[in-house]
Amino acid sequence: MMNTPQQVKNPSTSLKSRFITRFLGALTKINAEDPISSPSPTRIFQRYRRIKVASNKSMAYSVRSRRIWSRAMLSRFRSRRSAFSGRRSSVKTTNCTTINVTINENKTAKGGLDMQTDELRELVPGGEAMDVCNLLDETAHYIKCLTTQVQVMRKIVDFCHLSK
Amino acid sequence: MADFSEQSYRQPFPFLDIDPTMESLTQFAELNPQSFILDNSAFNFQTFFPLSINDSLFSNQASQGETMSGFIHNSNQSSVSAQPIFSAKTEVEEISNKRKALDILESSSGNSSSSSPQVSETGIKRRNNSGRGKRAKSNEKEMEKPKEVVHVRARRGQATDSHSLAERVRRGKINERLRCLQDIVPGCYKTMGMALMLDEIINYVQSLQNQVEFLSMKLTAASTYYDFNSESDAMERMQRGKAEEAKELERLMREGYVGIGGVACFHSSSTYGPL
């Protein structure tokens, strides 16, 4: 039985390490593209936006398509990219509207907690197309990934400060 | 009040005749709907009241006798659960309905493991008694409204609908997920209702997202003059940071751009174009 290297799961590639890999790669790339010593505010703001997007994107790619929220986030990035090049992906919007109809029916059954579940849906990417049960599940995983993200970024900032 | 309760307490003991017992029960329920909780002195006395009646009711049915001891143990602990019995019993007409009342007692004192095999048995019995529970549905809803904190569920008249069964399963799933979230999110206490917990969860997610934004701003400032590619930094990190992460960072620094070229996600520089 031959196990190809892709099939054998490396136990040391946790979510954290995958995220660190990608994010640091993105940071090096941003540093390489941008002229480092350009203090103009617009440049700084652009850089900040890039880093933020890189952080979210690295996390979404580290989770791959295993979660609904990561899939939604990735398709959001892709549609944003394709919108720049002039193409429109309207498939996703139609899917959302059909699913929203069923969600409304479920809401009346639950009653009273619609406001909070709506808010949660807005916060979690891809939350509009989920029922409450899956929403809570995705929220838990999303929180876990967000805490990882925050932890890693904090460490990187600390290292940057320390090594100055 | 004490006299009346004593009198009605004495009544069910000697006989198996059900209807006068029920009448006294209904009168008792009407007179003291809320004194069960408020009146602490006579509380144990009153909790024994339904048990004695059940004893007389079910003395015919020997199979139920084993569960009685379970109830007597449990009633002392779950004292609030004694109340729903009375409002439920205003409906009693036949013995089959009293069997359902037994179900209520079981579900309300459902903490004990001894009652769990009985519950599955009575679940089947409940499904068989389909038509009689319809009037009890309104009672069940009345009972459920004030009881949401105590998690008492009266399942009378609800078991037969496939809809309500599915809804119960769904609610159980949601509660399970909420419990997991409770462990993850700091500041969530079990005593809080679902609304409060959801509020906490929403606040936590928002704060985490804000933290990511703030940290990326900090990173922008910190990384402007920082070279991620140099190896010396990796060594510094090893000294300061945690061993695992530092090793990974070092590994990445050593790989340099070679690894990055293979990473699929950043194959287009236009992703970081004007946003």
Coordinates of C-alpha atoms in Angstrom, one line a residue:
Chain A
M1 CA 0.0 0.0 0.0
M2 CA 1.6 3.1 -1.2
N3 CA 0.7 6.2 0.7
T4 CA 1.3 9.3 -1.3
P5 CA 2.7 12.2 0.6
Q6 CA -0.4 14.2 0.2
Q7 CA -2.6 11.5 1.7
V8 CA -0.5 11.0 4.8
K9 CA -1.6 13.7 7.2
N10 CA 1.3 15.3 9.0
P11 CA 0.3 15.6 12.6
S12 CA 2.5 18.7 13.1
T13 CA 0.6 20.8 10.6
S14 CA -1.9 22.2 13.0
L15 CA -4.2 25.1 12.1
K16 CA -1.9 27.4 13.9
S17 CA 1.2 26.4 12.0
R18 CA -0.6 26.5 8.7
F19 CA -1.8 29.9 9.5
I20 CA 1.7 31.1 10.6
T21 CA 3.2 29.8 7.3
R22 CA 0.8 31.5 5.1
F23 CA 0.6 34.7 7.0
L24 CA 4.3 35.2 7.2
G25 CA 4.5 34.4 3.6
A26 CA 2.0 37.1 2.8
L27 CA 3.8 39.6 5.0
T28 CA 7.1 39.0 3.3
K29 CA 5.3 39.5 0.0
I30 CA 3.7 42.7 1.1
N31 CA 7.0 44.0 2.4
A32 CA 8.7 43.1 -0.9
E33 CA 6.1 44.8 -3.1
D34 CA 5.8 47.9 -1.1
P35 CA 8.7 50.3 -0.8
I36 CA 9.3 50.1 2.9
S37 CA 10.2 53.6 3.6
S38 CA 7.2 55.5 2.3
P39 CA 5.5 57.3 5.1
S40 CA 2.6 58.8 3.2
P41 CA -0.7 58.1 5.0
T42 CA -2.4 56.6 1.9
R43 CA 0.3 54.1 1.5
I44 CA 0.2 53.2 5.1
F45 CA -3.5 52.7 5.0
Q46 CA -3.2 50.6 1.9
R47 CA -0.6 48.5 3.6
Y48 CA -2.9 48.1 6.6
R49 CA -5.7 46.9 4.4
R50 CA -3.5 44.5 2.7
I51 CA -2.2 43.0 6.0
K52 CA -5.7 42.7 7.3
V53 CA -6.9 40.9 4.1
A54 CA -3.8 38.8 4.2
S55 CA -4.6 37.8 7.8
N56 CA -8.2 36.8 7.1
K57 CA -7.3 35.1 3.9
S58 CA -4.5 33.1 5.4
M59 CA -6.9 31.9 8.1
A60 CA -9.6 31.0 5.5
Y61 CA -7.1 29.1 3.4
S62 CA -5.7 27.3 6.4
V63 CA -9.2 26.0 7.1
R64 CA -9.7 25.2 3.4
S65 CA -13.3 24.2 2.5
R66 CA -14.0 22.3 5.7
R67 CA -16.2 24.9 7.2
I68 CA -19.1 26.9 5.8
W69 CA -17.7 30.1 7.0
S70 CA -14.3 29.6 5.4
R71 CA -15.9 28.6 2.1
A72 CA -18.1 31.8 2.2
M73 CA -15.0 33.9 3.0
L74 CA -13.0 32.4 0.2
S75 CA -15.8 32.8 -2.3
R76 CA -16.1 36.4 -1.1
F77 CA -12.4 37.0 -1.9
R78 CA -12.7 35.3 -5.2
S79 CA -15.8 37.3 -6.2
R80 CA -14.1 40.5 -5.2
R81 CA -11.1 39.5 -7.4
S82 CA -13.3 38.7 -10.3
A83 CA -15.3 41.9 -9.9
F84 CA -12.1 43.8 -10.5
S85 CA -11.5 42.0 -13.7
G86 CA -15.0 42.8 -14.8
R87 CA -16.8 39.5 -14.4
R88 CA -19.8 39.1 -12.1
S89 CA -20.6 36.0 -10.2
S90 CA -24.3 36.2 -9.5
V91 CA -24.8 32.6 -8.7
K92 CA -24.1 33.1 -5.0
T93 CA -26.7 35.8 -4.5
T94 CA -29.4 33.6 -6.0
N95 CA -28.5 30.8 -3.7
C96 CA -28.7 33.1 -0.7
T97 CA -32.2 34.3 -1.6
T98 CA -33.7 30.9 -1.9
I99 CA -32.2 29.7 1.3
N100 CA -33.3 32.9 3.1
V101 CA -36.9 32.0 2.5
T102 CA -36.6 28.8 4.5
I103 CA -34.7 30.6 7.2
N104 CA -37.6 33.0 7.7
E105 CA -40.0 30.1 8.3
N106 CA -37.7 28.7 10.9
K107 CA -37.4 32.0 12.6
T108 CA -41.1 32.3 13.4
A109 CA -40.9 28.8 15.0
K110 CA -38.1 29.8 17.3
G111 CA -39.4 33.2 18.3
G112 CA -37.9 35.9 20.6
L113 CA -34.2 35.2 19.7
D114 CA -34.3 36.3 16.1
M115 CA -32.5 39.6 16.8
Q116 CA -29.5 37.9 18.3
T117 CA -29.4 35.2 15.7
D118 CA -29.6 37.8 13.0
E119 CA -26.7 39.7 14.5
L120 CA -24.7 36.5 14.7
R121 CA -25.4 35.8 11.1
E122 CA -24.0 39.1 10.1
L123 CA -20.9 38.6 12.1
V124 CA -20.0 35.1 11.0
P125 CA -19.2 35.0 7.3
G126 CA -21.7 32.9 5.4
G127 CA -24.1 33.0 8.2
E128 CA -27.1 34.0 6.2
A129 CA -27.5 30.6 4.7
M130 CA -27.4 28.6 7.9
D131 CA -29.9 27.4 10.3
V132 CA -29.4 28.1 14.0
C133 CA -27.9 24.7 14.7
N134 CA -25.2 25.0 12.1
L135 CA -24.8 28.7 12.9
L136 CA -23.8 27.9 16.5
D137 CA -21.4 25.2 15.3
E138 CA -19.7 27.5 12.8
T139 CA -19.6 30.3 15.4
A140 CA -17.6 28.0 17.7
H141 CA -15.1 27.1 15.1
Y142 CA -14.9 30.7 13.9
I143 CA -14.1 31.9 17.4
K144 CA -11.4 29.3 17.7
C145 CA -9.8 30.4 14.5
L146 CA -10.1 34.1 15.4
T147 CA -8.3 33.5 18.7
T148 CA -5.5 31.7 16.9
Q149 CA -5.3 34.6 14.5
V150 CA -5.1 37.1 17.3
Q151 CA -2.5 35.1 19.2
V152 CA -0.2 34.7 16.3
M153 CA -0.5 38.3 15.2
R154 CA 0.2 39.5 18.7
K155 CA 3.4 37.3 18.8
I156 CA 4.6 38.6 15.5
V157 CA 4.0 42.2 16.7
D158 CA 6.0 41.5 19.8
F159 CA 8.8 40.0 17.9
C160 CA 8.9 43.0 15.6
H161 CA 9.1 45.3 18.6
L162 CA 11.7 43.3 20.4
S163 CA 14.0 42.9 17.5
K164 CA 14.1 46.6 16.8
Chain B
M1 CA -54.8 26.1 55.5
A2 CA -52.9 23.6 57.5
D3 CA -56.1 21.9 58.6
F4 CA -57.3 21.6 55.2
S5 CA -54.1 20.1 53.9
E6 CA -54.0 17.7 56.8
Q7 CA -57.5 16.6 56.0
S8 CA -56.9 16.0 52.4
Y9 CA -53.7 14.3 53.2
R10 CA -55.5 11.8 55.3
Q11 CA -58.1 11.2 52.7
P12 CA -56.2 9.3 50.0
F13 CA -54.6 6.9 52.3
P14 CA -57.3 4.4 53.1
F15 CA -58.8 3.8 49.7
L16 CA -58.3 3.2 46.1
D17 CA -61.3 5.3 45.1
I18 CA -59.9 7.8 42.7
D19 CA -62.5 10.5 42.1
P20 CA -63.0 12.1 45.5
T21 CA -59.2 12.2 45.8
M22 CA -59.1 14.1 42.5
E23 CA -61.7 16.5 43.7
S24 CA -59.8 17.2 46.9
L25 CA -56.7 17.6 44.8
T26 CA -58.4 20.1 42.5
Q27 CA -59.7 22.1 45.4
F28 CA -56.3 22.0 47.0
A29 CA -54.7 23.1 43.8
E30 CA -57.1 26.0 43.4
L31 CA -56.6 27.2 47.0
N32 CA -52.9 26.9 47.1
P33 CA -51.5 27.4 43.6
Q34 CA -48.4 29.1 44.7
S35 CA -48.1 28.3 48.3
F36 CA -45.9 25.3 47.5
I37 CA -43.0 27.4 46.8
L38 CA -43.6 30.2 49.3
D39 CA -44.6 28.2 52.3
N40 CA -41.3 26.6 53.3
S41 CA -42.4 25.1 56.6
A42 CA -45.1 22.9 55.1
F43 CA -43.2 22.3 52.0
N44 CA -42.0 18.8 52.6
F45 CA -45.5 18.0 53.7
Q46 CA -46.9 19.2 50.5
T47 CA -44.4 17.4 48.3
F48 CA -45.4 14.2 49.9
F49 CA -48.9 14.9 49.0
P50 CA -48.8 14.0 45.3
L51 CA -46.7 11.0 46.1
S52 CA -49.2 9.5 48.4
I53 CA -52.0 10.0 45.9
N54 CA -49.9 8.4 43.3
D55 CA -49.3 5.5 45.6
S56 CA -53.0 4.9 46.1
L57 CA -53.6 5.4 42.4
F58 CA -51.1 2.9 41.3
S59 CA -51.4 0.4 44.0
N60 CA -53.1 -1.7 41.5
Q61 CA -50.3 -1.7 39.1
A62 CA -47.4 -3.4 40.7
S63 CA -45.0 -2.6 38.0
Q64 CA -45.0 1.0 38.8
G65 CA -44.2 0.4 42.4
E66 CA -40.5 0.4 41.9
T67 CA -40.5 3.9 40.5
M68 CA -42.2 5.2 43.6
S69 CA -39.2 4.9 45.7
G70 CA -37.3 6.8 43.1
F71 CA -39.8 9.6 43.3
I72 CA -39.7 9.8 47.1
H73 CA -35.9 10.3 46.9
N74 CA -36.2 12.8 44.1
S75 CA -39.0 14.9 45.4
N76 CA -37.0 16.1 48.3
Q77 CA -34.3 17.4 45.9
S78 CA -36.4 18.7 43.0
S79 CA -39.0 20.4 45.1
V80 CA -40.1 22.9 42.6
S81 CA -41.1 20.2 40.2
A82 CA -43.9 19.1 42.5
Q83 CA -46.0 22.0 41.3
P84 CA -46.8 21.0 37.8
I85 CA -48.4 17.8 39.0
F86 CA -51.4 19.7 40.4
S87 CA -52.2 21.7 37.4
A88 CA -51.8 18.6 35.3
K89 CA -54.1 16.6 37.5
T90 CA -57.0 18.9 37.0
E91 CA -57.5 17.0 33.8
V92 CA -57.5 13.5 35.1
E93 CA -60.3 11.3 34.1
E94 CA -59.0 7.8 33.5
I95 CA -56.1 5.7 34.7
S96 CA -54.3 6.1 31.4
N97 CA -54.0 9.8 32.2
K98 CA -52.6 9.1 35.5
R99 CA -50.0 7.1 33.8
K100 CA -49.1 10.2 31.9
A101 CA -48.9 12.1 35.2
L102 CA -46.4 9.5 36.2
D103 CA -44.5 10.5 33.1
I104 CA -44.5 14.1 34.2
L105 CA -43.1 13.2 37.5
E106 CA -40.5 11.1 35.9
S107 CA -39.5 13.8 33.4
S108 CA -39.5 16.5 36.1
S109 CA -37.3 14.5 38.4
G110 CA -35.4 13.2 35.6
N111 CA -32.0 13.7 37.2
S112 CA -31.9 10.2 38.6
S113 CA -30.5 7.5 36.4
S114 CA -33.0 5.0 37.7
S115 CA -35.8 6.7 36.0
S116 CA -34.2 6.8 32.6
P117 CA -35.0 3.3 31.5
Q118 CA -38.6 3.9 32.7
V119 CA -38.7 7.0 30.5
S120 CA -38.1 5.2 27.3
E121 CA -40.8 2.7 28.3
T122 CA -43.3 5.3 29.0
G123 CA -42.3 7.1 25.8
I124 CA -43.7 4.1 23.9
K125 CA -46.9 4.2 26.1
R126 CA -47.3 7.9 25.5
R127 CA -47.3 7.4 21.8
N128 CA -50.0 4.8 22.1
N129 CA -52.3 7.1 24.0
S130 CA -52.6 9.4 21.1
G131 CA -56.1 10.9 21.2
R132 CA -56.5 11.7 24.8
G133 CA -53.8 14.3 25.2
K134 CA -55.2 17.0 23.1
R135 CA -56.8 19.0 26.0
A136 CA -53.6 18.6 27.9
K137 CA -51.7 20.5 25.3
S138 CA -52.7 23.8 26.6
N139 CA -51.8 22.7 30.1
E140 CA -48.4 21.6 28.9
K141 CA -47.8 25.0 27.4
E142 CA -48.9 26.7 30.6
M143 CA -46.5 24.5 32.5
E144 CA -43.7 25.2 30.2
K145 CA -43.8 28.9 30.2
P146 CA -42.8 29.6 33.8
K147 CA -40.6 26.5 33.9
E148 CA -38.1 27.4 31.2
V149 CA -35.4 28.1 33.7
V150 CA -35.9 24.9 35.6
H151 CA -35.9 22.7 32.4
V152 CA -39.0 20.8 33.4
R153 CA -40.8 19.5 30.3
A154 CA -44.2 18.0 30.5
R155 CA -44.5 15.9 27.5
R156 CA -48.2 15.3 27.6
G157 CA -50.0 15.6 24.3
Q158 CA -46.7 16.4 22.5
A159 CA -45.2 13.1 21.8
T160 CA -47.3 12.1 18.9
D161 CA -46.5 14.9 16.5
S162 CA -43.6 14.1 14.3
H163 CA -43.2 17.8 14.2
S164 CA -42.9 18.2 17.9
L165 CA -40.5 15.3 18.2
A166 CA -38.3 16.8 15.6
E167 CA -38.5 20.1 17.2
R168 CA -37.5 18.6 20.5
V169 CA -34.5 17.0 18.9
R170 CA -33.6 20.2 17.3
R171 CA -33.8 22.1 20.5
G172 CA -31.7 19.5 22.2
K173 CA -29.0 20.0 19.5
I174 CA -29.1 23.7 19.9
N175 CA -28.7 23.5 23.6
E176 CA -25.8 21.2 23.2
R177 CA -24.1 23.6 20.9
L178 CA -24.8 26.4 23.2
R179 CA -23.1 24.5 26.0
C180 CA -20.0 24.0 23.9
L181 CA -20.0 27.7 23.1
Q182 CA -20.4 28.5 26.8
D183 CA -17.1 26.7 27.5
I184 CA -15.3 28.7 24.8
V185 CA -16.6 32.1 25.4
P186 CA -15.5 33.7 28.7
G187 CA -18.2 35.3 30.7
C188 CA -21.0 32.9 29.9
Y189 CA -22.7 31.4 32.9
K190 CA -25.0 28.5 32.9
T191 CA -27.6 30.5 34.8
M192 CA -28.0 32.8 31.9
G193 CA -30.7 32.2 29.4
M194 CA -30.2 31.7 25.7
A195 CA -30.7 35.4 24.9
L196 CA -28.0 36.6 27.3
M197 CA -25.6 33.9 26.2
L198 CA -26.1 34.9 22.5
D199 CA -25.4 38.5 23.5
E200 CA -22.2 37.5 25.1
I201 CA -21.2 35.4 22.1
I202 CA -21.9 38.3 19.8
N203 CA -19.8 40.7 21.9
Y204 CA -17.0 38.2 22.0
V205 CA -16.9 37.7 18.2
Q206 CA -17.1 41.4 17.6
S207 CA -14.2 42.1 20.1
L208 CA -12.1 39.4 18.4
Q209 CA -12.7 40.9 15.0
N210 CA -11.8 44.3 16.3
Q211 CA -8.6 42.9 17.9
V212 CA -7.6 41.5 14.5
E213 CA -8.1 44.9 12.9
F214 CA -6.1 46.6 15.7
L215 CA -3.3 44.1 15.5
S216 CA -3.0 44.4 11.8
M217 CA -2.7 48.2 12.2
K218 CA 0.0 47.6 14.8
L219 CA 1.7 45.2 12.5
T220 CA 1.6 47.7 9.7
A221 CA 3.5 50.1 11.9
A222 CA 5.8 47.5 13.4
S223 CA 6.6 45.7 10.2
T224 CA 7.5 48.7 8.0
Y225 CA 11.1 48.5 9.0
Y226 CA 11.2 44.9 9.6
D227 CA 12.7 42.3 7.4
F228 CA 10.9 39.0 7.8
N229 CA 13.3 37.1 5.6
S230 CA 16.4 37.5 7.6
E231 CA 17.6 34.5 9.6
S232 CA 18.9 36.3 12.6
D233 CA 15.5 37.2 13.6
A234 CA 14.5 33.6 13.7
M235 CA 17.2 33.0 16.2
E236 CA 16.1 35.9 18.4
R237 CA 12.6 34.5 18.3
M238 CA 13.8 31.1 19.4
Q239 CA 15.2 32.7 22.5
R240 CA 12.1 34.6 23.3
G241 CA 9.1 32.9 22.1
K242 CA 7.6 29.5 22.7
A243 CA 9.7 26.6 21.4
E244 CA 7.2 25.2 18.9
E245 CA 6.2 28.4 17.2
A246 CA 9.7 29.7 17.2
K247 CA 10.8 26.5 15.5
E248 CA 8.1 26.9 12.9
L249 CA 9.1 30.5 12.3
E250 CA 12.6 29.5 12.0
R251 CA 11.8 26.8 9.5
L252 CA 9.9 29.3 7.5
M253 CA 12.7 31.8 7.5
R254 CA 15.1 29.2 6.3
E255 CA 12.8 28.1 3.5
G256 CA 12.6 31.7 2.5
Y257 CA 10.8 32.5 -0.7
V258 CA 11.1 29.0 -2.0
G259 CA 8.2 27.8 0.0
I260 CA 6.2 30.8 -0.8
G261 CA 6.4 30.2 -4.5
G262 CA 4.7 26.9 -3.9
V263 CA 1.9 28.3 -1.8
A264 CA -1.2 28.4 -4.0
C265 CA -3.0 31.2 -2.5
F266 CA -0.7 34.1 -3.3
H267 CA -0.1 33.4 -6.9
S268 CA -1.5 36.6 -8.1
S269 CA -0.2 39.9 -6.9
S270 CA -3.4 41.6 -8.0
T271 CA -5.1 40.4 -4.9
Y272 CA -3.3 43.1 -3.0
G273 CA -4.3 45.7 -5.5
P274 CA -6.5 48.7 -4.6
L275 CA -9.4 47.6 -2.5

